[in-house]
Amino acid sequence: MAVPNKTIYVSDGDLPLFQRAQELAGDNLSAAISKALRRWVDATEGQNEGFDDITVRVGLGSGRKVRFTGLLVGEWMDTHPSRVERFRVFRGRTGKYVVHVERSPEYWMVDAEGKPAGWRGYLGVGNVKYGESPKESTLEVVATLDELREKVPPELFEMVARSARQPTVEDLDI
């Protein structure tokens, strides 16, 4: 099977970049260029359609970065006595929804009987034990609004459902 051959002219200033890319790609520069172009085309088409390039962290502590093209359609924060939760919902270019949840580190204080230590814990009075869990972020992709309903607080779901009825970009012929 014949493979099409394309010639790319590289300026002298960019030659070290192409050489490094070829090293990183295991001598398959064509695959590296195709991957970079695919990413660039996706990001550019998304921006032309009104979407943004989104990067979030996922996992325990600082976690890892996850990147996608989407549009923020709703955000909700919920506070608890020992933790804060931040829910964000994005709509992707394919119409799926991305749910990103960030949970702050959780902190607790208990007395010798395992009950919340209250003000005594803050003052260090008595036999008090302290604990903390690291921050955590999760990311989940769902295909429909019905699936989303189960993943987010009701108030956030209503925000997202309202935004689902609006176009991402409206072209005016004026």
Coordinates of C-alpha atoms in Angstrom, one line a residue:
M1 CA 0.0 0.0 0.0
A2 CA 1.4 3.4 -1.0
V3 CA 1.9 5.9 1.8
P4 CA 1.4 9.5 0.8
N5 CA 4.6 11.5 1.1
K6 CA 4.5 15.2 2.3
T7 CA 7.5 17.4 2.6
I8 CA 7.7 19.9 5.4
Y9 CA 10.2 22.7 5.2
V10 CA 11.7 23.6 8.5
S11 CA 13.6 26.9 9.2
D12 CA 17.1 26.7 10.7
G13 CA 15.8 28.2 13.9
D14 CA 13.1 25.4 14.3
L15 CA 15.4 22.5 13.4
P16 CA 16.4 21.8 17.1
L17 CA 12.7 21.6 18.0
F18 CA 12.0 19.1 15.2
Q19 CA 15.1 17.1 16.2
R20 CA 13.9 16.9 19.8
A21 CA 10.4 16.0 18.8
Q22 CA 11.8 13.1 16.7
E23 CA 13.8 11.9 19.7
L24 CA 10.8 12.0 22.0
A25 CA 8.6 10.3 19.4
G26 CA 11.1 7.4 19.0
D27 CA 12.2 8.4 15.5
N28 CA 8.6 8.6 14.3
L29 CA 8.3 12.3 13.7
S30 CA 5.3 11.8 11.4
A31 CA 3.3 10.4 14.4
A32 CA 4.4 13.3 16.6
I33 CA 3.4 15.9 14.0
S34 CA 0.0 14.2 13.4
K35 CA -0.7 14.1 17.1
A36 CA 0.2 17.8 17.6
L37 CA -1.9 18.8 14.5
R38 CA -4.9 16.7 15.7
R39 CA -4.7 18.5 19.1
W40 CA -4.3 21.9 17.4
V41 CA -7.2 21.4 15.0
D42 CA -9.5 20.2 17.8
A43 CA -8.7 23.2 20.0
T44 CA -9.0 25.7 17.2
E45 CA -12.3 24.2 16.0
G46 CA -13.6 24.3 19.6
Q47 CA -12.6 27.9 20.0
N48 CA -14.3 28.8 16.8
E49 CA -17.5 27.1 18.1
G50 CA -17.3 29.1 21.4
F51 CA -15.6 26.4 23.6
D52 CA -12.5 26.8 25.8
D53 CA -9.5 24.7 26.3
I54 CA -10.0 23.4 29.9
T55 CA -7.3 22.0 32.2
V56 CA -8.2 20.6 35.6
R57 CA -6.5 18.5 38.2
V58 CA -7.7 15.0 39.1
G59 CA -6.7 12.7 42.0
L60 CA -5.4 13.0 45.5
G61 CA -3.3 16.0 46.5
S62 CA -2.1 17.8 43.5
G63 CA -3.1 14.8 41.3
R64 CA -2.6 14.8 37.5
K65 CA -3.7 17.3 34.9
V66 CA -6.6 16.4 32.5
R67 CA -7.3 18.6 29.5
F68 CA -10.4 18.8 27.2
T69 CA -12.4 21.2 25.1
G70 CA -15.5 22.4 26.8
L71 CA -17.7 25.2 28.1
L72 CA -18.5 25.8 31.8
V73 CA -22.3 25.5 32.2
G74 CA -22.6 25.6 35.9
E75 CA -20.8 25.8 39.2
W76 CA -21.8 25.1 42.8
M77 CA -20.0 25.2 46.1
D78 CA -21.2 23.3 49.2
T79 CA -19.6 23.8 52.7
H80 CA -19.6 21.2 55.4
P81 CA -18.1 21.7 58.9
S82 CA -14.9 20.0 58.0
R83 CA -14.7 20.4 54.2
V84 CA -15.7 22.4 51.1
E85 CA -16.9 20.8 47.9
R86 CA -16.8 22.6 44.5
F87 CA -18.8 21.1 41.7
R88 CA -18.3 22.3 38.1
V89 CA -20.1 21.0 35.0
F90 CA -18.8 21.5 31.5
R91 CA -20.4 20.7 28.2
G92 CA -18.0 19.1 25.7
R93 CA -18.1 19.6 22.0
T94 CA -19.8 16.2 21.5
G95 CA -22.6 17.2 23.8
K96 CA -21.5 15.1 26.8
Y97 CA -21.2 16.6 30.2
V98 CA -18.0 16.6 32.3
V99 CA -18.4 16.7 36.1
H100 CA -15.4 18.0 38.0
V101 CA -15.6 17.9 41.8
E102 CA -12.9 19.3 44.1
R103 CA -13.0 18.5 47.7
S104 CA -10.8 20.5 50.1
P105 CA -8.7 18.7 52.7
E106 CA -11.0 17.3 55.5
Y107 CA -10.0 18.1 59.0
W108 CA -11.3 16.7 62.3
M109 CA -10.8 16.8 66.0
V110 CA -12.1 14.2 68.5
D111 CA -11.8 13.8 72.2
A112 CA -10.7 10.6 74.1
E113 CA -14.2 9.1 73.6
G114 CA -14.2 9.7 69.8
K115 CA -16.7 12.6 69.9
P116 CA -16.1 15.9 68.2
A117 CA -13.8 18.0 70.3
G118 CA -15.4 21.3 69.6
W119 CA -13.9 24.4 71.2
R120 CA -11.6 22.2 73.5
G121 CA -9.9 20.9 70.4
Y122 CA -9.2 24.4 69.1
L123 CA -7.7 25.4 72.4
G124 CA -5.9 22.1 72.9
V125 CA -7.6 21.4 76.1
G126 CA -7.7 17.7 77.2
N127 CA -6.9 14.6 75.3
V128 CA -7.6 15.5 71.7
K129 CA -6.8 13.7 68.5
Y130 CA -6.5 15.5 65.2
G131 CA -6.7 14.2 61.6
E132 CA -6.7 15.4 58.1
S133 CA -7.3 13.8 54.7
P134 CA -5.7 15.3 51.5
K135 CA -7.7 17.3 49.0
E136 CA -9.2 15.2 46.3
S137 CA -10.6 15.9 42.8
T138 CA -12.6 13.7 40.5
L139 CA -13.7 13.9 36.9
E140 CA -16.6 12.0 35.3
V141 CA -18.1 12.1 31.9
V142 CA -21.8 11.5 31.4
A143 CA -23.7 11.4 28.1
T144 CA -27.1 12.8 29.1
L145 CA -28.8 15.3 31.4
D146 CA -30.6 12.3 33.1
E147 CA -27.2 10.8 34.0
L148 CA -26.0 14.1 35.2
R149 CA -28.9 14.5 37.6
E150 CA -27.5 11.7 39.9
K151 CA -24.0 13.2 40.0
V152 CA -24.6 16.8 41.2
P153 CA -26.6 18.8 43.7
P154 CA -30.2 19.6 42.5
E155 CA -29.5 23.4 42.4
L156 CA -26.6 22.9 40.0
F157 CA -28.6 20.4 37.9
E158 CA -31.3 23.1 37.4
M159 CA -28.6 25.6 36.3
V160 CA -27.2 23.2 33.8
A161 CA -30.6 22.1 32.5
R162 CA -31.5 25.7 31.7
S163 CA -28.2 26.3 29.9
A164 CA -28.7 23.1 27.8
R165 CA -31.6 24.8 26.0
Q166 CA -29.3 27.7 24.8
P167 CA -27.0 27.5 21.8
T168 CA -23.3 27.7 22.4
V169 CA -22.8 30.3 19.7
E170 CA -25.5 32.3 17.9
D171 CA -24.5 33.9 14.6
L172 CA -26.3 37.1 13.9
D173 CA -26.8 38.2 10.3
I174 CA -26.8 41.9 10.8

